[in-house]
Amino acid sequence: MRVVNIAAEMAPIAKVGGLGDVVGGLCSELVRKGIDAVVILPKYKNLKTHFLKDLKIYKKNFQIFEKRRWQKTTIYSAKLNRVQIYLIEDNKNYFSKPNIYGYKADVTRFLFFCKTALEFLKSENKKIDILHLHDWHTAIIAPLYKEIYSKNTLKVKKIVLSIHNLGYQGYLKPKDIDNLGFDGRYFLQDKKLKDPNRPKTLNILKGGIIYSDLIVPVSKGYAKEIMLKENEKNLHKVIEKNKKKIKGIINGIDPKYWNPKTDKFLKYKLSCDLSIKKLIEQKKKNKKDLQKYLNLDQADKPLVCSIGRLVPQKGPSLIKASLMAALKNNAQFALLGSVFDKETTKEFYKLKKDLKNNKNVSIVFEHNEKLAHLIFAAADFVIIPSLFEPCGLTQMIGFKYGAVPIVRKTGGLAETVFDLDDTKIIKTKRNGFSFDKFSDNQAKKATIRALNFWHNNNKDFYMLVKKNMNLNFSWENSAKKYIQRYKNLLR
Ligand code: ADP
């Protein structure tokens, strides 16, 4: 079976958040299970090419018609963990920017990428069983294929669209499609891409949902959440109409990349096979190292961390409440946040300034893969107080690296984290701390509950850490479910 993934991210070469982890992890596992999985990505300027094998030019001067001109692109081929990759380089400065997203021209950039990917597949003339798209960045491929390319020589059996985050949909005007050399107004119809709220605007994700054969939200809980009218005011009707095609599959984490037993970033490796005494020793050594690195007090205190994109979805004010609770309850806090909108992070910049001399807190604004690994391995808790969370990988990584999650019960978080004090859940399943309401107070209370557990039941805390490290969130099971869905589609 040949599965071609087209995506904006793939870990570890191009990653902003979970989308990258998913594309990287899923495709490696598919290949391990005998599937011919291929990935097409933009060739970003900051692509971590040192992870790639056999990177070479595959097609030179590959011409794409855009904005009434022929644009030259170059297609590269390479291998990443046995997965065949194709990288698209443009001559228009679309992907030679420092970041993957965050530009005014994002829609134009990804439209160009999608058209080039389709033209490339057409030129290859190889069979494609499944075309697997991810989020709005590549969802336009579904309507373009069904309306245009399927009538050419490109033959795809079925299209799958994974929805990692319905919050980002990709809006454009018909002229943006005209720029690709197609008729944009044709898509401005209720049954096609017309946005439900803006009559002159096209909505890429809506098009992806309508034209794909299978829609996969990244957890069962998220699949249920997006079907609720109160959550999805925007695309509710479209989702309702396409309900039968929607089947949630929970993500996993790449067992090779997120393995504290072999993690090359860690000086002191962790594993659930270690004796409890040794495990505590290793966790504490990692903490000491991190404290040195971040210039924190070298104290034997619980360490809470937050690692993520600082956007409203992630509950910045709740993160702040948790941070303040940690400082008031004899604990430390490490925040590693990728800065997106200035408005959301303004408060954190101020906080960083106000707490500049506090040796119990560290706030770092950047995307730093190595530091993320070091923090996960050193921390006792990871706080994830999201407003909504399609799946969430940080809690899974937390389990593996011995950082107990403190989460708000939503989407994938509610499916994976079970409160230690919840007597309705069988004891063996309980693995973290959780709360219901999206409020600062609840985040604070849950943090205090977690810290009290560390202070008052320290031995039990490490027993929990050890038990959690044994939980299996690897791609193995989820990849099996994807393969089953692909097979059902092709039947
Ligand atoms: P989302 O996809 O919404 O960003 P997930 O929890 O699904 O959230 O995935 C987040 C992934 O991105 C994790 O692998 C996490 O470690 C990583 N990550 C997020 N922010 C940063 C950062 N600032 N530095 C390093 N890694 C980060």
Coordinates of C-alpha atoms and ligand atoms in Angstrom, one line a residue:
M1 CA 0.0 0.0 0.0
R2 CA 1.4 3.4 -1.0
V3 CA 0.5 6.3 1.3
V4 CA 1.6 9.8 0.4
N5 CA 1.5 12.3 3.3
I6 CA 1.6 16.0 2.4
A7 CA 2.2 18.2 5.4
A8 CA 3.7 21.4 6.7
E9 CA 5.7 19.8 9.5
M10 CA 7.6 16.6 10.2
A11 CA 9.7 16.0 13.3
P12 CA 12.6 16.2 13.8
I13 CA 13.4 18.1 10.6
A14 CA 10.6 20.7 10.7
K15 CA 8.6 21.1 13.8
V16 CA 6.5 23.7 15.6
G17 CA 4.2 21.5 17.6
G18 CA 2.4 18.2 17.7
L19 CA 1.6 18.1 13.9
G20 CA 5.4 17.6 13.3
D21 CA 5.6 14.8 15.9
V22 CA 2.5 13.1 14.4
V23 CA 3.8 13.1 10.8
G24 CA 7.2 12.0 11.9
G25 CA 6.0 9.3 14.3
L26 CA 3.1 7.9 12.2
C27 CA 5.2 7.6 9.0
S28 CA 8.1 5.8 10.7
E29 CA 5.7 3.3 12.2
L30 CA 3.8 2.8 8.9
V31 CA 7.1 2.0 7.2
R32 CA 8.0 -0.4 10.1
K33 CA 4.7 -2.1 9.4
G34 CA 5.5 -2.6 5.7
I35 CA 3.5 0.4 4.3
D36 CA 5.2 2.4 1.5
A37 CA 4.8 5.8 3.3
V38 CA 6.1 8.9 1.6
V39 CA 6.1 12.5 2.9
I40 CA 6.1 15.7 0.9
L41 CA 7.2 18.8 2.7
P42 CA 8.4 22.4 1.9
K43 CA 12.1 22.8 1.9
Y44 CA 12.3 25.4 4.7
K45 CA 15.4 27.4 5.1
N46 CA 15.9 26.1 8.7
L47 CA 15.1 22.5 7.9
K48 CA 17.3 20.3 10.1
T49 CA 18.9 18.5 7.2
H50 CA 21.6 16.8 9.3
F51 CA 18.9 14.2 10.2
L52 CA 18.4 13.3 6.6
K53 CA 20.2 10.6 4.6
D54 CA 21.0 10.8 0.9
L55 CA 19.7 14.4 0.4
K56 CA 19.9 15.2 -3.3
I57 CA 18.3 17.1 -6.1
Y58 CA 15.6 14.9 -7.6
K59 CA 14.1 17.3 -10.2
K60 CA 15.5 20.6 -11.3
N61 CA 13.7 23.4 -12.9
F62 CA 10.3 21.9 -12.1
Q63 CA 7.9 24.5 -13.5
I64 CA 4.7 25.6 -11.7
F65 CA 2.3 28.1 -13.1
E66 CA 1.4 30.7 -10.5
K67 CA 0.4 34.4 -10.7
R68 CA 0.4 34.2 -14.5
R69 CA 4.0 33.1 -14.7
W70 CA 6.0 29.9 -14.7
Q71 CA 7.9 29.6 -11.4
K72 CA 10.9 27.4 -11.1
T73 CA 11.0 24.9 -8.2
T74 CA 13.5 22.2 -7.3
I75 CA 12.4 18.9 -5.8
Y76 CA 14.8 17.2 -3.4
S77 CA 14.7 13.6 -2.3
A78 CA 16.0 12.2 1.0
K79 CA 15.4 9.5 3.6
L80 CA 14.4 10.0 7.2
N81 CA 14.1 6.9 9.4
R82 CA 13.5 4.8 6.3
V83 CA 10.7 7.1 5.2
Q84 CA 11.0 8.5 1.6
I85 CA 10.8 12.3 1.7
Y86 CA 10.4 14.8 -1.1
L87 CA 11.2 18.5 -0.3
I88 CA 9.9 21.4 -2.4
E89 CA 12.1 24.4 -2.8
D90 CA 10.7 27.5 -4.4
N91 CA 12.3 30.6 -6.0
K92 CA 9.8 33.0 -4.5
N93 CA 11.1 33.3 -1.0
Y94 CA 8.0 31.4 0.3
F95 CA 10.0 28.9 2.3
S96 CA 13.3 30.6 2.8
K97 CA 11.9 32.6 5.8
P98 CA 13.2 31.8 9.3
N99 CA 10.0 30.3 10.6
I100 CA 7.6 27.7 9.4
Y101 CA 4.5 29.9 10.0
G102 CA 3.4 33.3 11.1
Y103 CA 3.6 35.3 7.9
K104 CA 0.9 37.4 6.1
A105 CA 1.4 35.3 3.1
D106 CA 1.0 31.9 4.8
V107 CA -2.1 31.0 2.7
T108 CA -0.3 31.9 -0.5
R109 CA 2.8 30.0 0.6
F110 CA 0.9 26.8 1.3
L111 CA -1.3 27.1 -1.8
F112 CA 1.8 27.2 -3.9
F113 CA 3.2 24.2 -2.0
C114 CA 0.0 22.2 -2.5
K115 CA -0.1 22.9 -6.2
T116 CA 3.6 22.0 -6.6
A117 CA 3.0 18.8 -4.6
L118 CA 0.1 17.8 -6.9
E119 CA 2.1 18.6 -10.1
F120 CA 5.0 16.7 -8.7
L121 CA 2.8 13.6 -8.0
K122 CA 1.3 13.9 -11.5
S123 CA 4.8 14.0 -13.1
E124 CA 5.8 10.9 -11.1
N125 CA 2.9 8.9 -12.5
K126 CA 3.1 6.3 -9.7
K127 CA 0.1 4.6 -8.1
I128 CA -1.2 6.3 -4.9
D129 CA -3.5 4.3 -2.6
I130 CA -4.0 7.0 0.0
L131 CA -3.3 10.7 -0.1
H132 CA -3.0 11.7 3.5
L133 CA -3.4 15.4 4.2
H134 CA -2.9 17.2 7.5
D135 CA -4.7 20.3 8.7
W136 CA -5.6 23.4 6.6
H137 CA -2.1 23.8 5.2
T138 CA -2.6 20.9 2.8
A139 CA -6.4 20.4 2.9
I140 CA -6.9 22.3 -0.3
I141 CA -5.4 19.3 -2.1
A142 CA -8.7 17.4 -1.6
P143 CA -10.9 19.8 -3.6
L144 CA -8.1 20.5 -6.2
Y145 CA -7.6 16.7 -6.7
K146 CA -11.3 15.8 -6.9
E147 CA -12.3 18.8 -9.1
I148 CA -9.2 19.1 -11.3
Y149 CA -6.4 16.7 -11.0
S150 CA -8.5 13.5 -11.0
K151 CA -9.6 14.5 -14.5
N152 CA -5.9 14.7 -15.5
T153 CA -3.6 11.8 -15.3
L154 CA -3.2 11.8 -11.5
K155 CA -4.8 8.8 -9.9
V156 CA -5.4 8.6 -6.2
K157 CA -7.7 6.0 -4.7
K158 CA -8.7 7.7 -1.5
I159 CA -8.0 10.9 0.4
V160 CA -7.7 11.0 4.2
L161 CA -7.5 14.3 6.2
S162 CA -6.2 14.3 9.7
I163 CA -7.5 17.2 11.8
H164 CA -4.9 18.2 14.4
N165 CA -6.6 21.5 15.2
L166 CA -9.8 22.8 13.8
G167 CA -9.1 26.2 15.3
Y168 CA -7.0 27.0 12.2
Q169 CA -8.9 26.8 9.0
G170 CA -7.1 28.9 6.3
Y171 CA -9.2 31.7 4.7
L172 CA -8.7 33.0 1.2
K173 CA -10.3 34.9 -1.6
P174 CA -11.3 33.3 -5.0
K175 CA -8.5 35.3 -6.6
D176 CA -5.9 33.3 -4.5
I177 CA -7.2 30.2 -6.4
D178 CA -7.2 32.2 -9.6
N179 CA -3.5 32.8 -8.9
L180 CA -2.9 29.1 -9.2
G181 CA -4.4 29.1 -12.6
F182 CA -7.8 27.7 -11.6
D183 CA -11.2 29.3 -11.3
G184 CA -11.6 30.5 -7.7
R185 CA -15.3 31.6 -8.1
Y186 CA -16.2 28.0 -8.9
F187 CA -15.3 27.1 -5.4
L188 CA -17.4 29.9 -3.9
Q189 CA -20.5 27.8 -3.4
D190 CA -22.2 26.6 -0.2
K191 CA -21.6 23.0 -1.2
K192 CA -17.9 23.7 -1.9
L193 CA -15.5 26.0 -0.1
K194 CA -17.6 29.1 0.7
D195 CA -17.1 30.1 4.3
P196 CA -20.3 29.7 6.4
N197 CA -20.0 33.2 7.9
R198 CA -18.3 35.2 5.1
P199 CA -20.0 35.0 1.8
K200 CA -16.9 36.2 -0.2
T201 CA -14.4 34.1 1.5
L202 CA -13.2 30.5 0.9
N203 CA -12.5 28.2 3.8
I204 CA -9.8 25.6 3.1
L205 CA -10.5 23.3 6.0
K206 CA -14.2 23.2 5.0
G207 CA -13.1 22.1 1.5
G208 CA -10.9 19.4 3.0
I209 CA -13.8 18.1 5.1
I210 CA -16.2 18.0 2.2
Y211 CA -13.9 16.5 -0.4
S212 CA -11.9 13.9 1.7
D213 CA -13.1 10.4 2.0
L214 CA -12.1 10.0 5.6
I215 CA -11.6 12.6 8.3
V216 CA -9.5 11.7 11.3
P217 CA -9.6 14.0 14.3
V218 CA -6.6 13.2 16.5
S219 CA -8.5 11.7 19.4
K220 CA -11.9 10.1 19.9
G221 CA -12.8 12.8 22.5
Y222 CA -11.9 15.6 20.0
A223 CA -14.0 13.9 17.3
K224 CA -16.9 14.1 19.7
E225 CA -16.1 17.7 20.8
I226 CA -16.1 19.0 17.2
M227 CA -19.5 17.5 16.6
L228 CA -21.0 19.7 19.3
K229 CA -22.7 22.7 18.0
E230 CA -21.6 24.9 20.9
N231 CA -18.0 24.1 20.2
E232 CA -18.0 24.4 16.4
K233 CA -20.3 27.3 15.6
N234 CA -18.3 27.9 12.4
L235 CA -18.2 24.5 10.7
H236 CA -20.9 22.8 12.6
K237 CA -23.3 22.2 9.7
V238 CA -20.5 20.9 7.5
I239 CA -19.3 18.6 10.2
E240 CA -22.9 17.4 10.9
K241 CA -23.4 16.6 7.2
N242 CA -20.1 14.7 7.0
K243 CA -20.4 12.9 10.3
K244 CA -20.2 9.4 8.9
K245 CA -16.8 10.1 7.5
I246 CA -15.4 11.3 10.8
K247 CA -13.5 8.7 12.9
G248 CA -11.1 9.8 15.7
I249 CA -7.8 8.1 16.2
I250 CA -5.6 9.0 19.2
N251 CA -2.0 10.1 18.4
G252 CA 1.0 8.4 19.8
I253 CA 4.6 9.5 20.4
D254 CA 7.6 8.3 18.4
P255 CA 9.0 5.6 20.6
K256 CA 12.5 6.2 19.2
Y257 CA 12.6 10.0 19.5
W258 CA 10.9 10.2 22.9
N259 CA 12.8 7.4 24.7
P260 CA 14.5 8.5 27.9
K261 CA 16.4 5.3 28.0
T262 CA 18.4 6.3 24.9
D263 CA 17.7 10.0 24.5
K264 CA 21.0 11.5 23.4
F265 CA 20.2 14.9 25.0
L266 CA 20.1 13.3 28.5
K267 CA 23.2 12.8 30.6
Y268 CA 21.3 10.6 33.1
K269 CA 19.0 8.2 31.3
L270 CA 15.6 7.1 32.7
S271 CA 13.7 3.9 32.5
C272 CA 11.0 2.1 34.3
D273 CA 13.3 -0.9 34.5
L274 CA 15.5 1.0 37.0
S275 CA 15.0 0.3 40.7
I276 CA 13.0 3.0 42.4
K277 CA 16.1 4.2 44.3
K278 CA 18.1 4.5 41.0
L279 CA 15.2 6.1 39.2
I280 CA 14.9 8.8 41.9
E281 CA 18.6 9.3 41.8
Q282 CA 18.6 9.8 38.0
K283 CA 15.6 12.1 38.1
K284 CA 17.3 14.2 40.7
K285 CA 20.6 14.4 38.8
N286 CA 18.7 15.6 35.7
K287 CA 17.0 18.2 37.9
K288 CA 20.3 19.4 39.3
D289 CA 21.8 19.7 35.8
L290 CA 18.8 21.7 34.6
Q291 CA 18.9 23.9 37.6
K292 CA 22.5 24.7 36.8
Y293 CA 21.7 25.3 33.1
L294 CA 18.7 27.6 33.9
N295 CA 20.4 29.3 36.8
L296 CA 17.9 28.1 39.3
D297 CA 18.5 27.4 43.0
Q298 CA 20.1 23.9 43.5
A299 CA 17.4 22.9 45.9
D300 CA 15.5 19.6 46.4
K301 CA 12.1 21.0 45.6
P302 CA 9.4 19.9 43.2
L303 CA 9.7 21.3 39.7
V304 CA 6.6 22.1 37.6
C305 CA 7.1 22.8 33.9
S306 CA 5.1 24.1 31.0
I307 CA 6.3 23.4 27.4
G308 CA 4.3 24.6 24.5
R309 CA 3.1 27.2 22.0
L310 CA 2.0 30.3 24.0
V311 CA -1.4 30.8 22.3
P312 CA -4.8 31.4 23.9
Q313 CA -5.7 27.7 23.3
K314 CA -3.0 26.6 25.8
G315 CA -4.5 28.7 28.7
P316 CA -1.7 31.3 29.3
S317 CA -3.4 32.8 32.3
L318 CA -3.9 29.4 33.9
I319 CA -0.2 28.6 33.3
K320 CA 0.6 31.8 35.1
A321 CA -1.7 30.9 38.0
S322 CA 0.1 27.5 38.3
L323 CA 3.5 29.2 38.2
M324 CA 2.5 31.6 41.0
A325 CA 1.1 28.7 43.0
A326 CA 4.4 26.8 42.6
L327 CA 6.4 29.7 43.9
K328 CA 4.1 30.1 46.9
N329 CA 4.3 26.4 47.7
N330 CA 8.0 25.7 48.0
A331 CA 8.4 24.6 44.4
Q332 CA 10.2 25.7 41.2
F333 CA 8.7 26.4 37.7
A334 CA 10.3 26.2 34.3
L335 CA 8.5 27.6 31.3
L336 CA 9.6 27.0 27.7
G337 CA 7.2 28.7 25.4
S338 CA 7.3 29.4 21.7
V339 CA 6.2 33.0 21.2
F340 CA 3.4 33.5 18.7
D341 CA 1.1 36.5 19.2
K342 CA 2.6 39.3 21.2
E343 CA -0.7 40.0 23.0
T344 CA -0.8 36.6 24.7
T345 CA 2.8 36.7 25.7
K346 CA 2.9 40.3 26.9
E347 CA 2.0 39.2 30.4
F348 CA 4.8 36.6 30.4
Y349 CA 7.3 39.2 29.3
K350 CA 6.2 41.3 32.2
L351 CA 6.3 38.3 34.6
K352 CA 9.8 37.4 33.4
K353 CA 10.9 41.0 34.2
D354 CA 9.2 41.0 37.6
L355 CA 10.7 37.7 38.6
K356 CA 14.1 38.4 37.1
N357 CA 15.8 37.9 40.5
N358 CA 13.7 34.9 41.6
K359 CA 15.9 31.8 41.5
N360 CA 12.9 29.5 41.6
V361 CA 11.6 30.3 38.2
S362 CA 12.9 30.3 34.6
I363 CA 11.0 31.6 31.6
V364 CA 12.5 30.9 28.2
F365 CA 10.8 32.2 25.0
E366 CA 12.0 30.0 22.1
H367 CA 11.5 26.7 20.4
N368 CA 14.3 24.6 21.8
E369 CA 14.1 20.9 21.2
K370 CA 17.1 20.0 23.4
L371 CA 15.9 22.1 26.3
A372 CA 12.4 20.5 26.0
H373 CA 13.9 17.1 26.5
L374 CA 16.0 18.2 29.4
I375 CA 13.0 19.8 31.1
F376 CA 10.8 16.8 30.7
A377 CA 13.5 14.6 32.2
A378 CA 14.1 16.9 35.2
A379 CA 10.5 18.0 36.0
D380 CA 8.2 16.4 38.5
F381 CA 5.0 17.9 36.9
V382 CA 4.0 19.2 33.6
I383 CA 1.0 21.6 33.6
I384 CA -1.3 21.6 30.5
P385 CA -4.4 23.7 31.3
S386 CA -5.7 23.9 27.7
L387 CA -9.0 25.5 26.7
F388 CA -9.3 22.6 24.1
E389 CA -6.7 20.0 23.2
P390 CA -7.3 17.8 20.1
C391 CA -4.9 15.2 21.4
G392 CA -2.0 16.7 23.2
L393 CA 1.4 15.0 23.2
T394 CA 3.1 16.8 26.1
Q395 CA 1.2 14.7 28.7
M396 CA 2.3 11.5 26.9
I397 CA 5.9 12.7 26.8
G398 CA 5.5 13.8 30.5
F399 CA 4.5 10.2 31.4
K400 CA 7.5 8.7 29.6
Y401 CA 10.0 11.2 31.1
G402 CA 8.7 11.0 34.7
A403 CA 6.8 14.4 34.8
V404 CA 3.3 13.8 36.1
P405 CA 0.7 15.8 34.1
I406 CA -1.7 18.3 35.7
V407 CA -4.3 18.9 33.0
R408 CA -7.7 20.4 32.3
K409 CA -10.2 17.7 31.3
T410 CA -10.6 18.3 27.6
G411 CA -10.2 16.4 24.3
G412 CA -7.2 14.0 24.3
L413 CA -6.1 15.2 27.8
A414 CA -9.3 13.8 29.3
E415 CA -8.7 10.5 27.5
T416 CA -5.3 10.0 28.8
V417 CA -5.0 11.6 32.3
F418 CA -7.0 10.4 35.2
D419 CA -7.0 12.1 38.6
L420 CA -5.3 10.5 41.5
D421 CA -8.1 11.6 43.8
D422 CA -11.0 10.6 41.6
T423 CA -12.6 7.6 43.4
K424 CA -14.9 7.0 40.4
I425 CA -11.9 5.7 38.4
I426 CA -10.2 2.5 39.3
K427 CA -7.0 3.1 41.3
T428 CA -4.6 1.4 38.9
K429 CA -5.7 3.8 36.1
R430 CA -5.1 7.0 38.0
N431 CA -2.0 8.7 36.8
G432 CA -2.1 12.5 37.3
F433 CA -4.0 15.5 38.3
S434 CA -6.9 17.1 36.5
F435 CA -9.6 19.7 36.8
D436 CA -12.8 20.7 34.9
K437 CA -13.3 24.4 34.7
F438 CA -11.1 26.6 32.6
S439 CA -10.2 29.0 35.4
D440 CA -7.1 30.3 37.1
N441 CA -8.4 29.2 40.4
Q442 CA -8.8 25.6 39.3
A443 CA -5.4 25.5 37.8
K444 CA -3.9 26.9 41.0
K445 CA -5.8 24.4 43.2
A446 CA -4.7 21.4 41.0
T447 CA -1.1 22.6 41.2
I448 CA -1.3 22.9 45.0
R449 CA -2.8 19.4 45.2
A450 CA 0.0 18.0 43.1
L451 CA 2.7 19.8 45.1
N452 CA 1.2 18.6 48.4
F453 CA 1.3 15.0 47.1
W454 CA 5.0 15.5 46.3
H455 CA 5.8 17.0 49.7
N456 CA 3.6 14.7 51.8
N457 CA 3.8 11.4 50.0
N458 CA 7.2 11.6 48.3
K459 CA 7.7 7.8 48.0
D460 CA 4.2 7.3 46.5
F461 CA 5.0 10.1 44.1
Y462 CA 8.0 8.3 42.7
M463 CA 6.1 5.0 42.6
L464 CA 3.6 6.9 40.4
V465 CA 6.4 8.2 38.2
K466 CA 7.7 4.7 37.7
K467 CA 4.2 3.3 36.9
N468 CA 3.5 6.1 34.4
M469 CA 6.8 5.5 32.6
N470 CA 5.5 2.1 31.7
L471 CA 2.4 3.4 30.0
N472 CA 2.3 2.8 26.3
F473 CA 1.6 5.8 24.1
S474 CA 3.8 4.8 21.2
W475 CA 2.6 4.9 17.6
E476 CA 2.3 1.1 17.5
N477 CA -1.4 0.9 18.4
S478 CA -2.5 4.1 16.6
A479 CA -0.6 3.2 13.4
K480 CA -2.5 -0.1 13.4
K481 CA -5.8 1.8 13.6
Y482 CA -4.7 4.1 10.7
I483 CA -3.8 1.0 8.6
Q484 CA -7.1 -0.6 9.4
R485 CA -9.0 2.6 8.3
Y486 CA -6.9 2.8 5.1
K487 CA -7.8 -0.8 4.3
N488 CA -11.5 -0.2 5.0
L489 CA -11.5 2.7 2.6
L490 CA -9.8 0.8 -0.2
R491 CA -12.1 -2.2 0.2
Ligands
ADP1 P1 0.3 21.4 19.8 O1 0.4 20.5 18.6 O2 -1.0 22.1 20.0 O3 1.5 22.4 19.8 P2 1.0 19.1 21.4 O4 1.0 18.8 22.8 O5 0.2 18.2 20.5 O6 0.6 20.6 21.1 O7 2.5 19.0 20.9 C1 3.5 19.9 21.3 C2 4.8 19.4 20.8 O8 5.7 20.5 20.5 C3 5.6 18.6 21.9 O9 6.5 17.7 21.3 C4 6.4 19.7 22.6 O10 7.5 19.2 23.3 C5 6.8 20.6 21.5 N1 7.0 22.0 21.8 C6 6.0 22.9 21.9 N2 6.6 24.1 22.2 C7 7.9 23.9 22.3 C8 9.1 24.7 22.5 N3 8.9 26.0 22.8 N4 10.3 24.2 22.5 C9 10.4 22.9 22.2 N5 9.4 22.0 21.9 C10 8.2 22.5 22.0

